[in-house]
Short mmCIF file of C-alpha atoms and ligand atoms in Angstrom, two decimals:
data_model
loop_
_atom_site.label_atom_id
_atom_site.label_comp_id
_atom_site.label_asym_id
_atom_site.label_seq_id
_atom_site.Cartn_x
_atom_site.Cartn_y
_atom_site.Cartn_z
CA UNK A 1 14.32 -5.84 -7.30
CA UNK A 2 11.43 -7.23 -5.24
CA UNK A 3 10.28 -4.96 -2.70
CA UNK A 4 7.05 -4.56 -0.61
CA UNK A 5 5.53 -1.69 1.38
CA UNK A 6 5.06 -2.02 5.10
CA UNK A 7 3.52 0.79 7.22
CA UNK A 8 0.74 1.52 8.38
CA UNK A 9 -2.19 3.00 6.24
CA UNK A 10 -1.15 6.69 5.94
CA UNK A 11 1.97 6.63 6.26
CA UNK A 12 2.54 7.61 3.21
CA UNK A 13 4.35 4.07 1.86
CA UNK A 14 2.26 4.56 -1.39
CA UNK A 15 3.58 7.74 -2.60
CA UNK A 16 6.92 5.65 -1.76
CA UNK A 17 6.10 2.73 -3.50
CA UNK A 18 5.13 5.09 -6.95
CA UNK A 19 8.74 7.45 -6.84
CA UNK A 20 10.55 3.57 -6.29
CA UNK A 21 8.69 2.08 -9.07
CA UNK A 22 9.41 4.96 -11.45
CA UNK A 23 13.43 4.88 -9.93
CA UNK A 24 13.57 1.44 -11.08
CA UNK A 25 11.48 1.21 -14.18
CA UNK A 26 9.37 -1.60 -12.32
CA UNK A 27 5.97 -2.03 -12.10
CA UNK A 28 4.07 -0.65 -8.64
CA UNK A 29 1.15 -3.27 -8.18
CA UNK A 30 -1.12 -1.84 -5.03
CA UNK A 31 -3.71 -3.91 -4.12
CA UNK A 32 -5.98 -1.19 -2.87
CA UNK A 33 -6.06 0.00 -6.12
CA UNK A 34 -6.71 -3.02 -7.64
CA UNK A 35 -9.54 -3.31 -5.16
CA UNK A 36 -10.78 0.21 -6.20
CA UNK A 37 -10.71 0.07 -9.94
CA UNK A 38 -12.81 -3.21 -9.53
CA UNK A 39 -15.87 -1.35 -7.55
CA UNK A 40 -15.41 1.13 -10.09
CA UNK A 41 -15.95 -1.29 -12.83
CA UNK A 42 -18.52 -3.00 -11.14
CA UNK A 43 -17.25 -6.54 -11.11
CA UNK A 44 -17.77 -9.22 -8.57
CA UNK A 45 -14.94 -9.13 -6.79
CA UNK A 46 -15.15 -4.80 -6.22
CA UNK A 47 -19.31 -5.73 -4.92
CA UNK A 48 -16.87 -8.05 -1.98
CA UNK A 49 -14.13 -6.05 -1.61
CA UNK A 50 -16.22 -2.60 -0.98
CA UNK A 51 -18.02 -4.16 1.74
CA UNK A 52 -14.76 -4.63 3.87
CA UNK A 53 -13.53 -1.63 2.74
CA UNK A 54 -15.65 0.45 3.56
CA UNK A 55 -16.02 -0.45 7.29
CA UNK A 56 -12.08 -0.57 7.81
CA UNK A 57 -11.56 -4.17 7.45
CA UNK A 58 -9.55 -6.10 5.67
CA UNK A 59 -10.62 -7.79 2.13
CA UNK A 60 -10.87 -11.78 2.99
CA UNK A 61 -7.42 -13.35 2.19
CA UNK A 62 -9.08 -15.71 -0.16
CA UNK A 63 -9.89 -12.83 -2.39
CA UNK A 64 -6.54 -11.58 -1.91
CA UNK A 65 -3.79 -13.89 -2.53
CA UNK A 66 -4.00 -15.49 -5.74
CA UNK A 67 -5.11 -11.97 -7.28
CA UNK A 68 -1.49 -11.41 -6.34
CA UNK A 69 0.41 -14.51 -6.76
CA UNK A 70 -0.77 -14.07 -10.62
CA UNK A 71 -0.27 -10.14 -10.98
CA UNK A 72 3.40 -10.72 -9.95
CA UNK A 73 3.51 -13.56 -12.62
CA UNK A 74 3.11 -11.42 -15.28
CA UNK A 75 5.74 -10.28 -17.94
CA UNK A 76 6.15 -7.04 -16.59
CA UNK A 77 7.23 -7.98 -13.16
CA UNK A 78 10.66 -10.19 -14.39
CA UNK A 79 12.96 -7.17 -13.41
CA UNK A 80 10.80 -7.32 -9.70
CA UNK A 81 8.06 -4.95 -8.78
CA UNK A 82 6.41 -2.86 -5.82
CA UNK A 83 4.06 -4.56 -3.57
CA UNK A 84 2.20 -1.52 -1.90
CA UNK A 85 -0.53 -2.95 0.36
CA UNK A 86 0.25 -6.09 0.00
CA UNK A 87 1.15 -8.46 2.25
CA UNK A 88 -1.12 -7.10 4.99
CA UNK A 89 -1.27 -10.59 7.01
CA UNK A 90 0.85 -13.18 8.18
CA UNK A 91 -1.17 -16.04 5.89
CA UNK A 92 -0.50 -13.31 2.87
CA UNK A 93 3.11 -13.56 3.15
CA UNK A 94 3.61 -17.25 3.90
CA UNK A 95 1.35 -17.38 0.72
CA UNK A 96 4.01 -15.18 -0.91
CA UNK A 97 7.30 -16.75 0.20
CA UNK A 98 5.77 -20.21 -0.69
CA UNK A 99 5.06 -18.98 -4.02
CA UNK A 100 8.36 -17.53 -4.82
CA UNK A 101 10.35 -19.90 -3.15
CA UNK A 102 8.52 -22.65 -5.69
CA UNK A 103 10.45 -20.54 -8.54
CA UNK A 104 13.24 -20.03 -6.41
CA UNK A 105 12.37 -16.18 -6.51
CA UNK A 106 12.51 -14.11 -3.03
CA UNK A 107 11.56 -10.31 -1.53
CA UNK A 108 14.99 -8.36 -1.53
CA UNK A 109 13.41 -5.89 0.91
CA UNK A 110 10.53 -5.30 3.06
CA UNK A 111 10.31 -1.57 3.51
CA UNK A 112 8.69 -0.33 6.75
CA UNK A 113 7.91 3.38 6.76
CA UNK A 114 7.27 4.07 10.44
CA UNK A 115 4.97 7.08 11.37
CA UNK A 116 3.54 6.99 15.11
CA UNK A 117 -0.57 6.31 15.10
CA UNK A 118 -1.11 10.12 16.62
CA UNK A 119 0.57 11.68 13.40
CA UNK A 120 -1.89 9.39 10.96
CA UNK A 121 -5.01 9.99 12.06
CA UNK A 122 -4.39 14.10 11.19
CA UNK A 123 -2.48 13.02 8.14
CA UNK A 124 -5.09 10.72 6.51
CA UNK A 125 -8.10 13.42 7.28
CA UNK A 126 -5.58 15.88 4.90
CA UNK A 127 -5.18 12.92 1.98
CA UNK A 128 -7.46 13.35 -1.06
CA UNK A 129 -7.73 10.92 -3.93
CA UNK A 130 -8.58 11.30 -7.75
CA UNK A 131 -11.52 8.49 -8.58
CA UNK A 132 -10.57 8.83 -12.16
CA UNK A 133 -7.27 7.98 -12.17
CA UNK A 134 -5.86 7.00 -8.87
CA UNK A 135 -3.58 9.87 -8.06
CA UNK A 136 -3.68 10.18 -4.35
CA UNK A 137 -2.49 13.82 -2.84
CA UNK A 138 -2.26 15.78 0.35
CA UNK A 139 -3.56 19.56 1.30
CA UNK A 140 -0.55 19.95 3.82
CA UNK A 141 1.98 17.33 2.28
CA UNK A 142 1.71 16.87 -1.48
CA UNK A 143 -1.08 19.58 -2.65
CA UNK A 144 -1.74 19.82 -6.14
CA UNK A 145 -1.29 23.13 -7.92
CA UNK A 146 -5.07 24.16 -8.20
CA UNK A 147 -6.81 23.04 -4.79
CA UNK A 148 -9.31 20.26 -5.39
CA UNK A 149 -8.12 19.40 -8.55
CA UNK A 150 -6.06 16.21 -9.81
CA UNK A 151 -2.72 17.58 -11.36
CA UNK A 152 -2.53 14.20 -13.92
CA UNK A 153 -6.04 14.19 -15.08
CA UNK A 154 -8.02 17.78 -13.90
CA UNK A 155 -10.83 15.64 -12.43
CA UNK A 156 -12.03 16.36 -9.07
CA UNK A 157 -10.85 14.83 -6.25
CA UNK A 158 -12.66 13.56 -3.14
CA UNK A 159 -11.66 11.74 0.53
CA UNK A 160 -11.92 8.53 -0.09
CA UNK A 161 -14.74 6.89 1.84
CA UNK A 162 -12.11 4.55 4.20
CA UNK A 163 -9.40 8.30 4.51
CA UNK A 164 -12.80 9.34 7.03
CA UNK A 165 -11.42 9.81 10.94
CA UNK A 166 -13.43 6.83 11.84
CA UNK A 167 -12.40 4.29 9.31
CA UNK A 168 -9.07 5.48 9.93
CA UNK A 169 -9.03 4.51 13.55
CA UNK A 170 -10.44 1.05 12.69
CA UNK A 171 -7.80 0.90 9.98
CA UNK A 172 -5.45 1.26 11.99
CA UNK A 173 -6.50 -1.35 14.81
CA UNK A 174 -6.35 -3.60 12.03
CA UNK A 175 -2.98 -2.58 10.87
CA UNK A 176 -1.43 -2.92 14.47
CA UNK A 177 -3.43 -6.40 15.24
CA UNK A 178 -2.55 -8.31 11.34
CA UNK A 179 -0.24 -6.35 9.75
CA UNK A 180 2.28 -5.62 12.50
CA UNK A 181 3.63 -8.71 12.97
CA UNK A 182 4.56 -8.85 9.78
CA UNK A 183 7.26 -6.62 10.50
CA UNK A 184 8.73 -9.51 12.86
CA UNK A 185 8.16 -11.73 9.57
CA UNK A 186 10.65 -9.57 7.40
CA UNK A 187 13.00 -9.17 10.06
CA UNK A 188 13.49 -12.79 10.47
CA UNK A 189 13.94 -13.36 7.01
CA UNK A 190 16.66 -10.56 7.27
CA UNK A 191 15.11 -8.25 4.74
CA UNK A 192 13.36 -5.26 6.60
CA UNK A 193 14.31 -2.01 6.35
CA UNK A 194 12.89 0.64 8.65
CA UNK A 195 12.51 4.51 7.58
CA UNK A 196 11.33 7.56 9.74
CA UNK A 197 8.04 8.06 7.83
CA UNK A 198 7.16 11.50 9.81
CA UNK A 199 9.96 13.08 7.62
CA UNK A 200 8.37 14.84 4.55
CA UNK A 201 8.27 12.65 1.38
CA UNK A 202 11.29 13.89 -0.74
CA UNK A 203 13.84 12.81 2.62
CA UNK A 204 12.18 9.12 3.58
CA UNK A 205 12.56 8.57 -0.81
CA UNK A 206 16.10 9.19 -0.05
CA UNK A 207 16.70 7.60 3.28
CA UNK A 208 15.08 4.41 1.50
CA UNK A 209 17.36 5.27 -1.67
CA UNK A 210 20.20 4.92 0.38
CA UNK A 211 19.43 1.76 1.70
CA UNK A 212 18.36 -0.65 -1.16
CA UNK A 213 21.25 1.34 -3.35
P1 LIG B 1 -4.93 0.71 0.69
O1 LIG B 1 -5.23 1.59 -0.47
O2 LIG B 1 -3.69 -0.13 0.50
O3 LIG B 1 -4.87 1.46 2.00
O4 LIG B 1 -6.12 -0.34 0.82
C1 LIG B 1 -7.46 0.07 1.01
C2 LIG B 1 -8.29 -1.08 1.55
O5 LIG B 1 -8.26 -2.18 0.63
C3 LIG B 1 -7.82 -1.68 2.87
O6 LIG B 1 -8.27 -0.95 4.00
C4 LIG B 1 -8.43 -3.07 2.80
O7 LIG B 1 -9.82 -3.05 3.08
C5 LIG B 1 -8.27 -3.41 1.33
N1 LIG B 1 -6.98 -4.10 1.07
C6 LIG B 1 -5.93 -3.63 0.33
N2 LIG B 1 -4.91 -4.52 0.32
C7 LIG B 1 -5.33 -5.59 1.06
C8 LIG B 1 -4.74 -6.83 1.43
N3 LIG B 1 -3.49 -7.16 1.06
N4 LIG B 1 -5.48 -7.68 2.19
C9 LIG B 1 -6.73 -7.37 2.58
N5 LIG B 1 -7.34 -6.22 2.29
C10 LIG B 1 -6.66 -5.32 1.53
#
């Protein structure tokens, strides 16, 4: 099962994306992850990527795409995976589609988890993220037991520099002016599927459940 993530940033497609990945025993590849563990490790690529970031933009799609194209190569992914962040442009998923097609491979589903912009900017103010190991929360949504603290790995946890109100709002210009359209792209190709992502998280898992089977 190939699937990928649509929706815009906040709308919760990632804790999706990790309760599908563990449903199917498949890997869950984000690419803002990837991104992040990078500027945490210093390397070249995190020095590029943080500089987008952390304005709201998106990372350039040459740093993007084959970063992918060879993640999704890898042993792991032969039963499929979870693309969560990724595509985020229209050249990112022609890149895709090309790439698959070539090993006559394609996306069984493009999963849009629709939440109105109003409802994101309040819900990405409430997210909070663990820089040692990734776990991203939520004080309303998804708290952990002991405020503050990461439930997998007891480190503190912080809002991420790009979860501020005004990143948010440029994120989400982006989103509506790139990553939109891609929603067009999926339905063409006959593969979208489109969830109510204002439900709380436990419902859209099953709404999406019942879809892809
Ligand atoms: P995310 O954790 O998916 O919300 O991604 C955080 C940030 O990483 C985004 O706001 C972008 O700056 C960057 N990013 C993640 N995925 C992509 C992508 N597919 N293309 C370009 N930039 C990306």
């Amino acid at each position: 099962m190939k699937i990928i993530m649509l929706g815009a940033p906040g709308a919760g497609k990632g804790t999706q994306a990790k309760m599908l990945a563990e449903k199917y025993g498949i890997p869950h590849i984000s690419t803002g992850d990837i991104f992040r563990a990078n500027i945490k490790n210093g390397t070249e690529l995190g020095k590029k990527a943080k500089a987008y970031m952390d304005q709201g933009m998106l990372v350039p799609d040459e740093l993007t795409v084959d970063l992918v194209i060879d993640r999704v190569q890898k042993d792991d992914c032969v039963k499929g995976y979870i693309l969560d962040g990724f595509p985020r442009t229209i050249p990112q998923a022609e890149a895709l589609t090309k790439a698959l097609s070539g090993r006559g491979e394609k996306i069984d589903a493009a999963v849009d988890v629709e939440v109105p912009d109003e409802a994101i900017v309040t819900r990405m103010s409430g997210r909070r993220a663990c820089v040692k190991c990734g776990a991203t929360y939520h004080i309303v949504y998804n708290p952990t037991k002991t405020e503050g603290i990461c439930d997998a790995c007891g480190d503190a946890l912080i809002l991420r520099e790009d979860d501020k109100p005004e990143t948010v709002q440029k994120r989400l210009t982006v989103y509506n002016e790139q990553t939109q359209p891609l929603i067009d792209y999926y339905k063409t190709l006959g593969v979208l599927v489109e969830v109510d992502g204002t439900k709380n998280l436990n419902d859209v898992f099953a709404d999406i459940c019942a879809i892809l089977g």
